[in-house]
mmCIF file of C-alpha atoms and ligand atoms in Angstrom:
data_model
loop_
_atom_site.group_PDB
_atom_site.id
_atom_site.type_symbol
_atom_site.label_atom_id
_atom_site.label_comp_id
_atom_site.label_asym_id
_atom_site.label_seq_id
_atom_site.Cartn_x
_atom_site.Cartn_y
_atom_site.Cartn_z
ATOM 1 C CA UNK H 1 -19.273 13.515 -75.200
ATOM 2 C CA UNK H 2 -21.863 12.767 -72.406
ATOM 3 C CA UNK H 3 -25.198 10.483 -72.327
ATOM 4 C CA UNK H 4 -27.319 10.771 -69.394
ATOM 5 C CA UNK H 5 -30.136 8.792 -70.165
ATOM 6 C CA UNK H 6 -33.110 8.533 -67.826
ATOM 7 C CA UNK H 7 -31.322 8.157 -65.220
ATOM 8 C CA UNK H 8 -32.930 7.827 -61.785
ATOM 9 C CA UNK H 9 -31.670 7.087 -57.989
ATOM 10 C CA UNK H 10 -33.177 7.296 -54.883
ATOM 11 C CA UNK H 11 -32.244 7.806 -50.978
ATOM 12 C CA UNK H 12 -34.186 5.625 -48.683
ATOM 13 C CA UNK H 13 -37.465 5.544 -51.078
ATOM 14 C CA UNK H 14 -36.913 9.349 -51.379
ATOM 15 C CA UNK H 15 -35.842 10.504 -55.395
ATOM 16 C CA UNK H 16 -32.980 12.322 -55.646
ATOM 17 C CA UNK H 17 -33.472 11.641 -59.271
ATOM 18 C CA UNK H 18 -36.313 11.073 -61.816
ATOM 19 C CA UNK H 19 -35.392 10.343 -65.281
ATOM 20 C CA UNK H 20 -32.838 12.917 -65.761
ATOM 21 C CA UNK H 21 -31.594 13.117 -69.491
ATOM 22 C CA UNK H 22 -28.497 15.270 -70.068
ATOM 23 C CA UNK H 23 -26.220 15.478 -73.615
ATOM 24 C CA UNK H 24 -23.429 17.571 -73.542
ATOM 25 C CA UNK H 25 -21.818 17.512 -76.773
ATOM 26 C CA UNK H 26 -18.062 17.964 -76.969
ATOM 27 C CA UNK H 27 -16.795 21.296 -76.020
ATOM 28 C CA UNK H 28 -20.088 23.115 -74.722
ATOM 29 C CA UNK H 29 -19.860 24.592 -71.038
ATOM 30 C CA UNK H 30 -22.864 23.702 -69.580
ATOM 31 C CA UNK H 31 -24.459 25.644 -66.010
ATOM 32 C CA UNK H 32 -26.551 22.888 -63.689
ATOM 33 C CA UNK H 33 -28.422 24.603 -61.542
ATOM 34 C CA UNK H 34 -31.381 24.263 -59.238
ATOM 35 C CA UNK H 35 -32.315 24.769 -55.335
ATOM 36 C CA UNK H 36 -30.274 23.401 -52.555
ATOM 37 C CA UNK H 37 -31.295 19.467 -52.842
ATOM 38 C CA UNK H 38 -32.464 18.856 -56.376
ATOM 39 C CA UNK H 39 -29.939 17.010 -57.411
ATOM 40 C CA UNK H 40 -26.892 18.320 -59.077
ATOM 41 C CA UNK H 41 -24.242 17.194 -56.562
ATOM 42 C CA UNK H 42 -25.508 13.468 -56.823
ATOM 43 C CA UNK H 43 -26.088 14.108 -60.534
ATOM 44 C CA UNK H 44 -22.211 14.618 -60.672
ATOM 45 C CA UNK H 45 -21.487 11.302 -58.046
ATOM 46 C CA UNK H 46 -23.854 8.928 -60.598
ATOM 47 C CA UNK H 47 -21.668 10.508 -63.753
ATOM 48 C CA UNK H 48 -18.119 9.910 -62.121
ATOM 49 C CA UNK H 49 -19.277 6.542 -60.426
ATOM 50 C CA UNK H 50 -19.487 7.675 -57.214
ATOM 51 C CA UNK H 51 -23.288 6.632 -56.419
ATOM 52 C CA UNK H 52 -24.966 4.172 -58.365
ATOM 53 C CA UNK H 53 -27.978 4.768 -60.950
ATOM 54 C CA UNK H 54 -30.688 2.467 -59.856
ATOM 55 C CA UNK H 55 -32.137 3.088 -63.406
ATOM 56 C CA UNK H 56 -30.676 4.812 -67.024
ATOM 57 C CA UNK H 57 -27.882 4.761 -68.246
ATOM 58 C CA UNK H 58 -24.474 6.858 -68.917
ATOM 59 C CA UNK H 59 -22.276 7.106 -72.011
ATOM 60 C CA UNK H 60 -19.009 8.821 -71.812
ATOM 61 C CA UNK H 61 -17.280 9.780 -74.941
ATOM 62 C CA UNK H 62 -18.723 6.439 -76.690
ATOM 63 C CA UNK H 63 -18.460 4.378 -74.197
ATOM 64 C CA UNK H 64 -21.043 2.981 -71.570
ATOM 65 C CA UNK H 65 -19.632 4.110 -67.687
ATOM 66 C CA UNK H 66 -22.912 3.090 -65.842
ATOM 67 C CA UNK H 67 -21.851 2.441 -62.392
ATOM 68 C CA UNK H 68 -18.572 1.864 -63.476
ATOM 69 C CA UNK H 69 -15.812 2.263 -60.981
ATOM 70 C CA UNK H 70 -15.056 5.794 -60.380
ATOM 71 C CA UNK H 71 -11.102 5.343 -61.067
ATOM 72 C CA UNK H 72 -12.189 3.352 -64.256
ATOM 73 C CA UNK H 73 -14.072 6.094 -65.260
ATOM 74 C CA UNK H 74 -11.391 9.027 -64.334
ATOM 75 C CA UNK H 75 -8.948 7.037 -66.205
ATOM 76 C CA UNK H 76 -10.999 7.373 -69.521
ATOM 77 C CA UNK H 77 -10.896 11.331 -68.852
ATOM 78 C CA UNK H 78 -12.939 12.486 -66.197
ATOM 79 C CA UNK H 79 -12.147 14.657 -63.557
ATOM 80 C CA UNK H 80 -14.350 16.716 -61.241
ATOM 81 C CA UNK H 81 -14.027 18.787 -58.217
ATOM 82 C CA UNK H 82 -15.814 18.675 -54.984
ATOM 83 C CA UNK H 83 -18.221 21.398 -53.217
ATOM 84 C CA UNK H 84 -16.142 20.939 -49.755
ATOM 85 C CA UNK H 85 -12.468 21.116 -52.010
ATOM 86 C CA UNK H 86 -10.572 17.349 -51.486
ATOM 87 C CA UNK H 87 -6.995 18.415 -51.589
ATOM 88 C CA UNK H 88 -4.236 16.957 -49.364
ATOM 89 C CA UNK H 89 -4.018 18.966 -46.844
ATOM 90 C CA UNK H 90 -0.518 18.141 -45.688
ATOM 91 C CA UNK H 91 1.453 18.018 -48.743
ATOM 92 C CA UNK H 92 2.623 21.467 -50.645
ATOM 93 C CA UNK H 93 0.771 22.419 -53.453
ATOM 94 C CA UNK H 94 3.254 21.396 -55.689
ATOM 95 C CA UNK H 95 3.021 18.127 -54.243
ATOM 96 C CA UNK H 96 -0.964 17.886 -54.086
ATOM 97 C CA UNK H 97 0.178 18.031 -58.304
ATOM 98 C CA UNK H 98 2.385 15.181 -58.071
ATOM 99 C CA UNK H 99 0.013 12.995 -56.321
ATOM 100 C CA UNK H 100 -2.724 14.139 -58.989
ATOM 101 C CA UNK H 101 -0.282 13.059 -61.515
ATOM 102 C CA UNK H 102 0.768 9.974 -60.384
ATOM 103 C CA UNK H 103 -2.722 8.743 -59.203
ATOM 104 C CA UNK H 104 -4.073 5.186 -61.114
ATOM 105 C CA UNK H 105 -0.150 4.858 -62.289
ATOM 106 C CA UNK H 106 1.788 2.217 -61.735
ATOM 107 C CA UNK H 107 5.204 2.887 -63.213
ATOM 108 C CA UNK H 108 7.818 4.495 -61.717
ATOM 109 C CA UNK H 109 6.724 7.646 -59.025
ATOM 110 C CA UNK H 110 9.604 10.585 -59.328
ATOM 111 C CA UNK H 111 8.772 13.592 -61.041
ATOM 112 C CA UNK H 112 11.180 14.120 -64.013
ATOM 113 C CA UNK H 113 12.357 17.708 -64.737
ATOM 114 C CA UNK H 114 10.108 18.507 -67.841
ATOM 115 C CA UNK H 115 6.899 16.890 -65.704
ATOM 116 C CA UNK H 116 7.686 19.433 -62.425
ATOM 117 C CA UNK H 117 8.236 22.439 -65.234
ATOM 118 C CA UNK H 118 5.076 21.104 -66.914
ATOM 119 C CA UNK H 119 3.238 21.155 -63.082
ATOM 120 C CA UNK H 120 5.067 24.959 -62.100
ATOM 121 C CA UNK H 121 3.461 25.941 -65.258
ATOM 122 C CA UNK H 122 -0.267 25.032 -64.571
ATOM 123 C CA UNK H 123 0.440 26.576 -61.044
ATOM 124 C CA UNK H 124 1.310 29.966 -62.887
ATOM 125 C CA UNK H 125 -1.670 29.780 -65.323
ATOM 126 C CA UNK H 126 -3.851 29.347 -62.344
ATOM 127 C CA UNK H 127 -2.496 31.670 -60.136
ATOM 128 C CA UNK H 128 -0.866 29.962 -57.426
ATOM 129 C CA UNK H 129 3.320 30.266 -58.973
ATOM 130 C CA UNK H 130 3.887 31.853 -55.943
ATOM 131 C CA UNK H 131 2.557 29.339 -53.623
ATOM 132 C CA UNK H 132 4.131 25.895 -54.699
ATOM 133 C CA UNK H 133 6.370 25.207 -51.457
ATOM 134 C CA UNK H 134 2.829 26.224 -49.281
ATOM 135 C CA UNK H 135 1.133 23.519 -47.295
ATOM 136 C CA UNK H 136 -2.311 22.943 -48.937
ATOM 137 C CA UNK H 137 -3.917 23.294 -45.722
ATOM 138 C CA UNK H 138 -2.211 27.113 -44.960
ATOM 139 C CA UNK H 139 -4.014 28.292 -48.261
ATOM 140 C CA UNK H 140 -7.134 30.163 -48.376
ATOM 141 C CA UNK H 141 -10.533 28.857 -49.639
ATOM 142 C CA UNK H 142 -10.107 30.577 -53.013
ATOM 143 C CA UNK H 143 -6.928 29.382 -53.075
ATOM 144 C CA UNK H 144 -7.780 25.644 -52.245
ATOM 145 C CA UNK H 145 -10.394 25.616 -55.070
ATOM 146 C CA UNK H 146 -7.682 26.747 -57.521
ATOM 147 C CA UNK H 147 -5.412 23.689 -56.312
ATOM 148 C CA UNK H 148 -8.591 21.539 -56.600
ATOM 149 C CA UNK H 149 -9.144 22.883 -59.848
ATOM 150 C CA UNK H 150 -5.598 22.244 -60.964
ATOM 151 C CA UNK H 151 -5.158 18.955 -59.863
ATOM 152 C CA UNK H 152 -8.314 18.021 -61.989
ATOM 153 C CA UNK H 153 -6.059 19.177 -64.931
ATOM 154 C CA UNK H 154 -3.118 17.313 -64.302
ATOM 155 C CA UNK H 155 -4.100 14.402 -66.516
ATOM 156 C CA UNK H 156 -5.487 16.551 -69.539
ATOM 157 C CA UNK H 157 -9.496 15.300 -69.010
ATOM 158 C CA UNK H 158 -11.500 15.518 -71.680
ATOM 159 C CA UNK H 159 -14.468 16.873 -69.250
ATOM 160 C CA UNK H 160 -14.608 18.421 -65.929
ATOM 161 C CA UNK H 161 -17.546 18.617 -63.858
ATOM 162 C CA UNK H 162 -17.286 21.460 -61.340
ATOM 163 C CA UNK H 163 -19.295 21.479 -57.886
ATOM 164 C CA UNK H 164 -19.676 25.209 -57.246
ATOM 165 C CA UNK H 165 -16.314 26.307 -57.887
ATOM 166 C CA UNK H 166 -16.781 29.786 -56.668
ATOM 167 C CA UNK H 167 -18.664 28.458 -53.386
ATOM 168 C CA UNK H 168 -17.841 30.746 -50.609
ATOM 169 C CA UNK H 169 -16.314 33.299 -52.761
ATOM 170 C CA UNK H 170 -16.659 37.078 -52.736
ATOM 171 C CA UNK H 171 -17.976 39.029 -55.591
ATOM 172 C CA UNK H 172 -13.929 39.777 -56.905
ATOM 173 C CA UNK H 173 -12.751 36.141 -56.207
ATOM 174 C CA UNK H 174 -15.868 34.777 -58.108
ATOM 175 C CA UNK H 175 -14.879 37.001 -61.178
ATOM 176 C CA UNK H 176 -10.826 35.385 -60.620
ATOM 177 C CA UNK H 177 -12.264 31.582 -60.680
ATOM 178 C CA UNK H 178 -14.659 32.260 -63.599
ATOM 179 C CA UNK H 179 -11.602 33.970 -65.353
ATOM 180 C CA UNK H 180 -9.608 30.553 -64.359
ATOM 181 C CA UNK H 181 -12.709 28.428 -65.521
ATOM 182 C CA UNK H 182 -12.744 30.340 -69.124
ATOM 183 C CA UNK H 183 -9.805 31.090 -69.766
ATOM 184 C CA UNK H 184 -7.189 27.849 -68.564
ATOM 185 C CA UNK H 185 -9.596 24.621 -67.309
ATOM 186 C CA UNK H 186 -12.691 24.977 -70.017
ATOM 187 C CA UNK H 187 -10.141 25.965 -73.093
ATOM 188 C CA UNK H 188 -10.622 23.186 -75.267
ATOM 189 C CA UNK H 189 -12.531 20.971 -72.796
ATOM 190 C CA UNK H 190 -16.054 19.838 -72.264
ATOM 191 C CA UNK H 191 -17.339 21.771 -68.875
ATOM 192 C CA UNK H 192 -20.268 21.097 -66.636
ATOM 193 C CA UNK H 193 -20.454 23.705 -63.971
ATOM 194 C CA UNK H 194 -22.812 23.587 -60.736
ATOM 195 C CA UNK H 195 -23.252 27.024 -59.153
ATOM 196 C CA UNK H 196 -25.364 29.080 -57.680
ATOM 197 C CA UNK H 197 -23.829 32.705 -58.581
ATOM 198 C CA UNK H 198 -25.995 33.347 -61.897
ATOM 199 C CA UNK H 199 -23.748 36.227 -63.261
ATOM 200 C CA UNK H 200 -20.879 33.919 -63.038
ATOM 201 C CA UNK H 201 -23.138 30.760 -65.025
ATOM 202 C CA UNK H 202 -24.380 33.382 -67.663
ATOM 203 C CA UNK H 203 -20.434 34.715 -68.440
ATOM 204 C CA UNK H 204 -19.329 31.131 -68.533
ATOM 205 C CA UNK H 205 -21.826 28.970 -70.393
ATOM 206 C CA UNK H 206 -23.847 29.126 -73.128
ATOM 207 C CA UNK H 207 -26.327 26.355 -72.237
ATOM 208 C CA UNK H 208 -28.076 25.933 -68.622
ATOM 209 C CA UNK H 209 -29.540 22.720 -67.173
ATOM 210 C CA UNK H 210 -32.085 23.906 -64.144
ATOM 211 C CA UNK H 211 -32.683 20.707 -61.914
ATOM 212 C CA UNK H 212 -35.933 20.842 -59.462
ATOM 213 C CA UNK H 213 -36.614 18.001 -57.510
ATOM 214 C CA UNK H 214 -34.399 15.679 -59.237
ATOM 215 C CA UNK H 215 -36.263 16.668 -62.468
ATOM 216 C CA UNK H 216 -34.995 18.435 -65.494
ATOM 217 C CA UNK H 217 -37.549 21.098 -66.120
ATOM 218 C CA UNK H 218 -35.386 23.474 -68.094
ATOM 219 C CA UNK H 219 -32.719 22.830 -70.822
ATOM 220 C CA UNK H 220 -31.746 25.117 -73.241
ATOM 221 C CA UNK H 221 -29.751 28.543 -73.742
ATOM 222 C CA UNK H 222 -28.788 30.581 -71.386
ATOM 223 C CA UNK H 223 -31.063 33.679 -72.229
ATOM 224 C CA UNK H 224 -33.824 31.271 -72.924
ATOM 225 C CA UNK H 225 -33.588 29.620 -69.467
ATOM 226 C CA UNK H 226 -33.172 32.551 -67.795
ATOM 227 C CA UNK H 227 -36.261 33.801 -68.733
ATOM 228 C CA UNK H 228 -38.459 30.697 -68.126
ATOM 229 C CA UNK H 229 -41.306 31.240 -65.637
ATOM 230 C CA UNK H 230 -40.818 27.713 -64.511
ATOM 231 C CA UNK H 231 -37.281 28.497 -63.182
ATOM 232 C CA UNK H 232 -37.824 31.885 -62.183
ATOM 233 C CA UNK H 233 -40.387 30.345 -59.939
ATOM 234 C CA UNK H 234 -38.287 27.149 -58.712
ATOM 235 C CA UNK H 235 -35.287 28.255 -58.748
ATOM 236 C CA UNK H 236 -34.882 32.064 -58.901
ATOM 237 C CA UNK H 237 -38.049 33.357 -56.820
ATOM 238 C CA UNK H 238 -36.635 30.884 -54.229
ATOM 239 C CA UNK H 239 -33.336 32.592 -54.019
ATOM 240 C CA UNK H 240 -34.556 35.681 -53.744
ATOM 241 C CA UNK H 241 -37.360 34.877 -50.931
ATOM 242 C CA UNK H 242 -34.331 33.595 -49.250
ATOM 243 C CA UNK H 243 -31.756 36.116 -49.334
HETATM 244 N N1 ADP M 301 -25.778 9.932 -49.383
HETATM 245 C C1 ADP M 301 -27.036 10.349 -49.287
HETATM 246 N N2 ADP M 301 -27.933 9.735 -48.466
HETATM 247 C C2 ADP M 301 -29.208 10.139 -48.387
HETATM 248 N N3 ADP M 301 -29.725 11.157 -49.096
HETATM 249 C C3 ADP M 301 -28.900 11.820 -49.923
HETATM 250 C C4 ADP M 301 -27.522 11.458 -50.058
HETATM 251 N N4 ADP M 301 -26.943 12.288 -50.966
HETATM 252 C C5 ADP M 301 -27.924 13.134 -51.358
HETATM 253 N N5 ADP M 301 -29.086 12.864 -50.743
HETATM 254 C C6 ADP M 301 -30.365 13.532 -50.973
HETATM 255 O O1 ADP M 301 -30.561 13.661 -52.373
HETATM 256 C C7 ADP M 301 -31.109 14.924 -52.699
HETATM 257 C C8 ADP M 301 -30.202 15.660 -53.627
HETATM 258 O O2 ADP M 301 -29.012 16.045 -52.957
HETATM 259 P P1 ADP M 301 -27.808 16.767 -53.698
HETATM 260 O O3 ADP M 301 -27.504 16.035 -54.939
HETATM 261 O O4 ADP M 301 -26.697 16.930 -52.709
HETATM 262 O O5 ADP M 301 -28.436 18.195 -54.054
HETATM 263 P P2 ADP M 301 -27.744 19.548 -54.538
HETATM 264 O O6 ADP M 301 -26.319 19.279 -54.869
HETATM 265 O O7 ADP M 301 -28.566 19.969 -55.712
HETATM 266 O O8 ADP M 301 -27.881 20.520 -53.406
HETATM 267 C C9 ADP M 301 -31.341 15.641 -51.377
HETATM 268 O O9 ADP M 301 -32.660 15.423 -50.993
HETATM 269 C C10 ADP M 301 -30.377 14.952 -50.438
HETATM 270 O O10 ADP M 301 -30.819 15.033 -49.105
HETATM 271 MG MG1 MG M 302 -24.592 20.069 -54.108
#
């Protein structure tokens, strides 16, 4: 489903990336993790277009995307959200769907009666039926994360790459986004995931990428990673020293 393939970038002679390879293979839920500033976030711009691979390359469901444009590459079924959530802040939610819908179309823009039931449905699924007529920007974080997370679904993508879904989350509305992730926007989708919360990346995926310095220096399953002295010392000793 995805190629990375040695793909590097860098900032101003600084790497943000060194020869990252990454295969997800269609339908896996794969965790990226790593400190603050190894990579993932620009990991996720190079994949959807966003920021250009100086080197390597990127194959998306049999198809080369390198530094394709990033509405080329959405329109072959790619969506992602954002760490800060990029919703339209004053539209309703139900219209924040519409938009989602309608985006890289060029045919006619009213929402028939089957495509608004279709749009009150997702809202249900994901928890929000009661908030369709809201302003985007009078919902809560939590909230604005689900509408992210919606809109990404609009247009059916075949994979989603999430940037910390559950950021700024507590404990009980971490446990309500990874339900939302398992259960409604991963169901019969390819799934990368960026977070931080570990208990919420062990319930959700199977496999876990660990990113260090813009290198890959774990890949495997979840237990296995987990356990890996390399990570516990890069990435999970960190943490801790932190907290
Ligand atoms: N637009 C940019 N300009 C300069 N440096 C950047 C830019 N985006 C990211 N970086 C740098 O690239 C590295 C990786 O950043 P990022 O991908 O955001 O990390 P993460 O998401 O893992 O916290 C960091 O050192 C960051 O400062
Ligand atoms: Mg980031």
């Amino acid at each position: 489903m995805l190629e990375i393939e040695r793909v590097s970038r860098s900032f101003g002679g600084v790497a943000a990336h060194t020869e990252v390879d990454l295969h997800v293979a269609a339908g896996e839920v794969v965790g990226l993790i790593g400190p603050n500033g190894s990579g993932k976030t620009t990991l996720l711009n190079v994949i959807t277009g966003l920021s250009p691979a100086e080197r390597g390359r990127v194959r998306f469901d049999g198809r080369d995307v390198t530094n394709l444009r990033p509405d080329r590459i959405a329109l072959l079924g790619l969506a992602r959200t954002f760490q800060t959530p990029r919703i339209l802040h004053r539209m309703t939610v139900l219209e924040n769907l519409a938009a989602a819908l309608f985006a890289g179309s060029s045919g006619v823009r009213t929402l028939s009666a089957a495509g608004r039931d279709r749009l009150l449905g997702l809202l249900d699924e994901c928890g929000l039926g009661d908030r369709t007529d809201e302003l985007a920007s009078k919902l809560t974080l939590p909230e604005q994360r689900r509408l992210e997370l919606v809109r990404t679904l609009v247009s059916d993508p075949k994979l989603i790459l999430l940037d910390e879904p559950a950021g700024g989350m507590t404990p009980a509305e971490t446990e309500g986004m990874a339900r939302l992730i398992a259960e409604v926007a991963a169901k019969g989708r390819t799934c990368i995931v960026i977070e931080h919360k570990i208990d919420m990346i062990s319930s959700l995926c199977e496999r876990i990428c660990v990113l260090d310095f813009g290198r890959v220096i774990a890949d495997g399953t979840t237990a296995e990673v987990l356990e890996d002295e390399a990570v516990l010392e890069a990435y999970l000793g960190r943490r801790d020293a932190a907290a």
